[in-house]
Amino acid sequence: NKFTERMLHYRIWVAASKEYASAARGNVYVFANGANPNRVLYSIELPILEKNPMVSDIVYVDHPYLDLETDYQPTMMRC
């Protein structure tokens, strides 16, 4: 069913995000204009990055071309 499939995708995304944030080193650049604060970036990745002693700095990049709420047009890709 679609709910189960979405939950599986979410769990995979969370696991990958935890690994990514835990392995980060140096300066980390966050491109998150319009990102939902209830999603993985804010609830999973940033807390791990903030506690990661190997991360020197978290740099938030505010760029007008990255306004996801108005500019992002998703495309479908098949693998």
Tab-separated table of N, CA, C and O in Angstrom:
chain	number	residue	atom	x	y	z
A	1	ASN	N	0.834	-1.190	0.000
A	1	ASN	CA	0.000	0.000	0.000
A	1	ASN	C	0.875	1.248	0.000
A	1	ASN	O	2.033	1.203	0.373
A	2	LYS	N	0.310	2.359	-0.426
A	2	LYS	CA	1.079	3.601	-0.604
A	2	LYS	C	1.655	4.130	0.708
A	2	LYS	O	2.774	4.630	0.746
A	3	PHE	N	0.898	4.012	1.812
A	3	PHE	CA	1.389	4.497	3.101
A	3	PHE	C	2.633	3.729	3.524
A	3	PHE	O	3.631	4.322	3.932
A	4	THR	N	2.601	2.423	3.409
A	4	THR	CA	3.732	1.586	3.782
A	4	THR	C	4.949	1.906	2.909
A	4	THR	O	6.071	1.987	3.403
A	5	GLU	N	4.717	2.108	1.623
A	5	GLU	CA	5.801	2.451	0.710
A	5	GLU	C	6.423	3.795	1.084
A	5	GLU	O	7.649	3.932	1.108
A	6	ARG	N	5.598	4.783	1.403
A	6	ARG	CA	6.114	6.094	1.805
A	6	ARG	C	6.896	6.011	3.107
A	6	ARG	O	7.923	6.666	3.270
A	7	MET	N	6.406	5.200	4.051
A	7	MET	CA	7.121	5.036	5.318
A	7	MET	C	8.485	4.383	5.095
A	7	MET	O	9.465	4.758	5.719
A	8	LEU	N	8.548	3.416	4.204
A	8	LEU	CA	9.820	2.768	3.887
A	8	LEU	C	10.781	3.785	3.275
A	8	LEU	O	11.946	3.867	3.676
A	9	HIS	N	10.301	4.580	2.335
A	9	HIS	CA	11.144	5.605	1.714
A	9	HIS	C	11.628	6.608	2.762
A	9	HIS	O	12.794	7.010	2.751
A	10	TYR	N	10.738	7.001	3.661
A	10	TYR	CA	11.099	7.953	4.721
A	10	TYR	C	12.184	7.358	5.615
A	10	TYR	O	13.166	8.024	5.952
A	11	ARG	N	12.027	6.107	6.002
A	11	ARG	CA	13.023	5.466	6.880
A	11	ARG	C	14.382	5.358	6.197
A	11	ARG	O	15.419	5.532	6.830
A	12	ILE	N	14.380	5.058	4.919
A	12	ILE	CA	15.637	4.995	4.167
A	12	ILE	C	16.276	6.379	4.123
A	12	ILE	O	17.482	6.533	4.327
A	13	TRP	N	15.472	7.403	3.857
A	13	TRP	CA	15.970	8.780	3.805
A	13	TRP	C	16.555	9.196	5.159
A	13	TRP	O	17.631	9.797	5.223
A	14	VAL	N	15.863	8.850	6.241
A	14	VAL	CA	16.345	9.188	7.584
A	14	VAL	C	17.669	8.482	7.872
A	14	VAL	O	18.605	9.092	8.391
A	15	ALA	N	17.760	7.210	7.531
A	15	ALA	CA	18.998	6.463	7.767
A	15	ALA	C	20.157	7.084	6.987
A	15	ALA	O	21.261	7.257	7.529
A	16	ALA	N	19.923	7.424	5.727
A	16	ALA	CA	20.971	8.044	4.914
A	16	ALA	C	21.355	9.414	5.472
A	16	ALA	O	22.538	9.770	5.517
A	17	SER	N	20.376	10.187	5.932
A	17	SER	CA	20.634	11.512	6.491
A	17	SER	C	21.464	11.425	7.766
A	17	SER	O	22.361	12.238	7.991
A	18	LYS	N	21.170	10.448	8.595
A	18	LYS	CA	21.946	10.255	9.830
A	18	LYS	C	23.400	9.923	9.501
A	18	LYS	O	24.323	10.459	10.124
A	19	GLU	N	23.612	9.052	8.538
A	19	GLU	CA	24.969	8.690	8.124
A	19	GLU	C	25.706	9.900	7.565
A	19	GLU	O	26.871	10.141	7.885
A	20	TYR	N	25.029	10.645	6.713
A	20	TYR	CA	25.621	11.838	6.102
A	20	TYR	C	26.036	12.842	7.181
A	20	TYR	O	27.164	13.328	7.192
A	21	ALA	N	25.127	13.170	8.069
A	21	ALA	CA	25.403	14.179	9.099
A	21	ALA	C	26.498	13.705	10.055
A	21	ALA	O	27.331	14.497	10.495
A	22	SER	N	26.505	12.437	10.359
A	22	SER	CA	27.521	11.896	11.266
A	22	SER	C	28.910	11.889	10.639
A	22	SER	O	29.916	11.997	11.337
A	23	ALA	N	28.974	11.751	9.316
A	23	ALA	CA	30.254	11.668	8.615
A	23	ALA	C	30.769	13.027	8.143
A	23	ALA	O	31.894	13.111	7.644
A	24	ALA	N	29.984	14.079	8.302
A	24	ALA	CA	30.371	15.401	7.808
A	24	ALA	C	31.612	15.908	8.519
A	24	ALA	O	31.831	15.633	9.703
A	25	ARG	N	32.433	16.670	7.781
A	25	ARG	CA	33.662	17.239	8.310
A	25	ARG	C	33.825	18.659	7.780
A	25	ARG	O	33.390	18.965	6.677
A	26	GLY	N	34.455	19.511	8.569
A	26	GLY	CA	34.745	20.870	8.115
A	26	GLY	C	33.495	21.737	8.075
A	26	GLY	O	32.575	21.580	8.874
A	27	ASN	N	33.474	22.669	7.119
A	27	ASN	CA	32.313	23.543	6.949
A	27	ASN	C	31.219	22.780	6.209
A	27	ASN	O	31.492	22.114	5.219
A	28	VAL	N	29.992	22.919	6.687
A	28	VAL	CA	28.831	22.298	6.047
A	28	VAL	C	27.960	23.427	5.520
A	28	VAL	O	27.618	24.351	6.256
A	29	TYR	N	27.610	23.356	4.242
A	29	TYR	CA	26.786	24.391	3.612
A	29	TYR	C	25.367	23.876	3.447
A	29	TYR	O	25.152	22.804	2.889
A	30	VAL	N	24.412	24.643	3.969
A	30	VAL	CA	23.006	24.252	3.937
A	30	VAL	C	22.265	25.152	2.957
A	30	VAL	O	22.207	26.364	3.141
A	31	PHE	N	21.727	24.534	1.916
A	31	PHE	CA	20.896	25.227	0.939
A	31	PHE	C	19.461	24.839	1.250
A	31	PHE	O	19.000	23.792	0.813
A	32	ALA	N	18.762	25.671	2.016
A	32	ALA	CA	17.462	25.244	2.521
A	32	ALA	C	16.387	26.314	2.426
A	32	ALA	O	15.467	26.333	3.243
A	33	ASN	N	16.477	27.208	1.461
A	33	ASN	CA	15.404	28.201	1.306
A	33	ASN	C	14.074	27.479	1.155
A	33	ASN	O	13.928	26.611	0.306
A	34	GLY	N	13.119	27.809	1.976
A	34	GLY	CA	11.791	27.231	1.869
A	34	GLY	C	11.659	25.824	2.417
A	34	GLY	O	10.626	25.197	2.250
A	35	ALA	N	12.707	25.297	3.059
A	35	ALA	CA	12.631	23.934	3.591
A	35	ALA	C	11.639	23.876	4.746
A	35	ALA	O	11.550	24.787	5.563
A	36	ASN	N	10.906	22.802	4.805
A	36	ASN	CA	9.926	22.592	5.862
A	36	ASN	C	10.655	22.261	7.159
A	36	ASN	O	11.385	21.277	7.231
A	37	PRO	N	10.445	23.049	8.219
A	37	PRO	CA	11.148	22.808	9.489
A	37	PRO	C	10.738	21.508	10.182
A	37	PRO	O	11.389	21.087	11.128
A	38	ASN	N	9.689	20.874	9.715
A	38	ASN	CA	9.246	19.613	10.317
A	38	ASN	C	9.807	18.390	9.597
A	38	ASN	O	9.464	17.272	9.941
A	39	ARG	N	10.638	18.599	8.595
A	39	ARG	CA	11.151	17.484	7.810
A	39	ARG	C	12.565	17.098	8.247
A	39	ARG	O	13.082	17.594	9.239
A	40	VAL	N	13.195	16.236	7.487
A	40	VAL	CA	14.448	15.585	7.871
A	40	VAL	C	15.597	16.559	8.125
A	40	VAL	O	16.361	16.374	9.079
A	41	LEU	N	15.754	17.589	7.316
A	41	LEU	CA	16.869	18.514	7.511
A	41	LEU	C	16.887	19.060	8.932
A	41	LEU	O	17.897	18.994	9.628
A	42	TYR	N	15.763	19.612	9.363
A	42	TYR	CA	15.713	20.254	10.673
A	42	TYR	C	15.544	19.265	11.825
A	42	TYR	O	16.071	19.485	12.910
A	43	SER	N	14.828	18.192	11.614
A	43	SER	CA	14.568	17.265	12.716
A	43	SER	C	15.648	16.210	12.901
A	43	SER	O	15.831	15.701	14.003
A	44	ILE	N	16.397	15.885	11.841
A	44	ILE	CA	17.408	14.824	11.921
A	44	ILE	C	18.814	15.365	11.658
A	44	ILE	O	19.702	15.256	12.516
A	45	GLU	N	19.040	15.940	10.480
A	45	GLU	CA	20.392	16.298	10.066
A	45	GLU	C	21.016	17.414	10.907
A	45	GLU	O	22.149	17.272	11.378
A	46	LEU	N	20.309	18.537	11.077
A	46	LEU	CA	20.915	19.661	11.791
A	46	LEU	C	21.257	19.339	13.245
A	46	LEU	O	22.345	19.707	13.706
A	47	PRO	N	20.396	18.652	14.002
A	47	PRO	CA	20.799	18.309	15.369
A	47	PRO	C	22.070	17.456	15.421
A	47	PRO	O	22.923	17.656	16.296
A	48	ILE	N	22.213	16.536	14.483
A	48	ILE	CA	23.424	15.708	14.439
A	48	ILE	C	24.626	16.555	14.043
A	48	ILE	O	25.704	16.452	14.649
A	49	LEU	N	24.462	17.404	13.020
A	49	LEU	CA	25.552	18.274	12.593
A	49	LEU	C	26.006	19.196	13.714
A	49	LEU	O	27.204	19.422	13.913
A	50	GLU	N	25.055	19.738	14.481
A	50	GLU	CA	25.383	20.658	15.570
A	50	GLU	C	26.175	19.962	16.680
A	50	GLU	O	26.985	20.595	17.355
A	51	LYS	N	25.969	18.674	16.860
A	51	LYS	CA	26.690	17.911	17.898
A	51	LYS	C	27.966	17.259	17.373
A	51	LYS	O	28.764	16.758	18.160
A	52	ASN	N	28.150	17.246	16.061
A	52	ASN	CA	29.292	16.583	15.450
A	52	ASN	C	30.559	17.410	15.695
A	52	ASN	O	30.690	18.517	15.175
A	53	PRO	N	31.520	16.889	16.469
A	53	PRO	CA	32.725	17.666	16.773
A	53	PRO	C	33.635	17.898	15.565
A	53	PRO	O	34.512	18.772	15.610
A	54	MET	N	33.434	17.151	14.487
A	54	MET	CA	34.263	17.320	13.292
A	54	MET	C	33.734	18.410	12.356
A	54	MET	O	34.386	18.767	11.392
A	55	VAL	N	32.546	18.949	12.647
A	55	VAL	CA	31.969	20.030	11.838
A	55	VAL	C	32.461	21.357	12.399
A	55	VAL	O	32.239	21.674	13.570
A	56	SER	N	33.162	22.111	11.561
A	56	SER	CA	33.713	23.404	11.979
A	56	SER	C	32.639	24.473	12.069
A	56	SER	O	32.604	25.262	13.004
A	57	ASP	N	31.779	24.507	11.038
A	57	ASP	CA	30.769	25.557	10.969
A	57	ASP	C	29.629	25.084	10.075
A	57	ASP	O	29.847	24.325	9.134
A	58	ILE	N	28.425	25.552	10.379
A	58	ILE	CA	27.260	25.290	9.535
A	58	ILE	C	26.904	26.622	8.891
A	58	ILE	O	26.574	27.585	9.581
A	59	VAL	N	27.015	26.670	7.576
A	59	VAL	CA	26.809	27.908	6.823
A	59	VAL	C	25.491	27.797	6.068
A	59	VAL	O	25.318	26.911	5.232
A	60	TYR	N	24.563	28.697	6.386
A	60	TYR	CA	23.268	28.721	5.699
A	60	TYR	C	23.382	29.625	4.486
A	60	TYR	O	23.693	30.802	4.610
A	61	VAL	N	23.152	29.075	3.316
A	61	VAL	CA	23.262	29.818	2.076
A	61	VAL	C	21.868	30.289	1.671
A	61	VAL	O	20.976	29.482	1.435
A	62	ASP	N	21.714	31.601	1.621
A	62	ASP	CA	20.436	32.192	1.221
A	62	ASP	C	20.620	32.714	-0.196
A	62	ASP	O	21.306	33.699	-0.423
A	63	HIS	N	20.025	32.025	-1.136
A	63	HIS	CA	20.225	32.373	-2.539
A	63	HIS	C	18.871	32.520	-3.215
A	63	HIS	O	18.026	31.644	-3.098
A	64	PRO	N	18.648	33.613	-3.937
A	64	PRO	CA	17.326	33.838	-4.543
A	64	PRO	C	16.923	32.763	-5.544
A	64	PRO	O	15.744	32.540	-5.772
A	65	TYR	N	17.882	32.080	-6.151
A	65	TYR	CA	17.541	31.048	-7.121
A	65	TYR	C	17.147	29.733	-6.465
A	65	TYR	O	16.792	28.790	-7.138
A	66	LEU	N	17.216	29.686	-5.143
A	66	LEU	CA	16.909	28.443	-4.436
A	66	LEU	C	15.620	28.526	-3.641
A	66	LEU	O	15.421	27.797	-2.702
A	67	ASP	N	14.719	29.406	-4.006
A	67	ASP	CA	13.448	29.520	-3.306
A	67	ASP	C	12.553	28.365	-3.737
A	67	ASP	O	11.881	28.412	-4.753
A	68	LEU	N	12.543	27.304	-2.929
A	68	LEU	CA	11.830	26.085	-3.293
A	68	LEU	C	10.319	26.290	-3.377
A	68	LEU	O	9.642	25.595	-4.114
A	69	GLU	N	9.811	27.230	-2.614
A	69	GLU	CA	8.366	27.423	-2.613
A	69	GLU	C	7.865	28.000	-3.934
A	69	GLU	O	6.742	27.749	-4.336
A	70	THR	N	8.712	28.775	-4.633
A	70	THR	CA	8.241	29.407	-5.856
A	70	THR	C	8.936	28.903	-7.111
A	70	THR	O	8.357	28.932	-8.181
A	71	ASP	N	10.169	28.432	-6.996
A	71	ASP	CA	10.950	28.104	-8.182
A	71	ASP	C	11.077	26.610	-8.482
A	71	ASP	O	11.350	26.243	-9.602
A	72	TYR	N	10.926	25.782	-7.508
A	72	TYR	CA	11.207	24.357	-7.710
A	72	TYR	C	10.121	23.671	-8.514
A	72	TYR	O	8.955	23.739	-8.176
A	73	GLN	N	10.513	23.029	-9.588
A	73	GLN	CA	9.592	22.248	-10.403
A	73	GLN	C	10.107	20.815	-10.428
A	73	GLN	O	11.088	20.526	-11.100
A	74	PRO	N	9.503	19.915	-9.662
A	74	PRO	CA	10.016	18.548	-9.625
A	74	PRO	C	9.882	17.845	-10.963
A	74	PRO	O	8.975	18.120	-11.727
A	75	THR	N	10.814	16.956	-11.224
A	75	THR	CA	10.755	16.148	-12.426
A	75	THR	C	10.776	14.681	-12.003
A	75	THR	O	11.352	14.331	-10.987
A	76	MET	N	10.149	13.867	-12.776
A	76	MET	CA	10.103	12.441	-12.488
A	76	MET	C	11.266	11.760	-13.203
A	76	MET	O	11.497	12.018	-14.380
A	77	MET	N	11.973	10.916	-12.492
A	77	MET	CA	13.053	10.149	-13.099
A	77	MET	C	12.807	8.670	-12.825
A	77	MET	O	12.378	8.299	-11.742
A	78	ARG	N	13.064	7.868	-13.785
A	78	ARG	CA	12.950	6.431	-13.621
A	78	ARG	C	14.325	5.815	-13.693
A	78	ARG	O	15.129	6.160	-14.537
A	79	CYS	N	14.584	4.896	-12.798
A	79	CYS	CA	15.875	4.206	-12.787
A	79	CYS	C	15.734	2.822	-13.376
A	79	CYS	O	14.742	2.219	-13.344
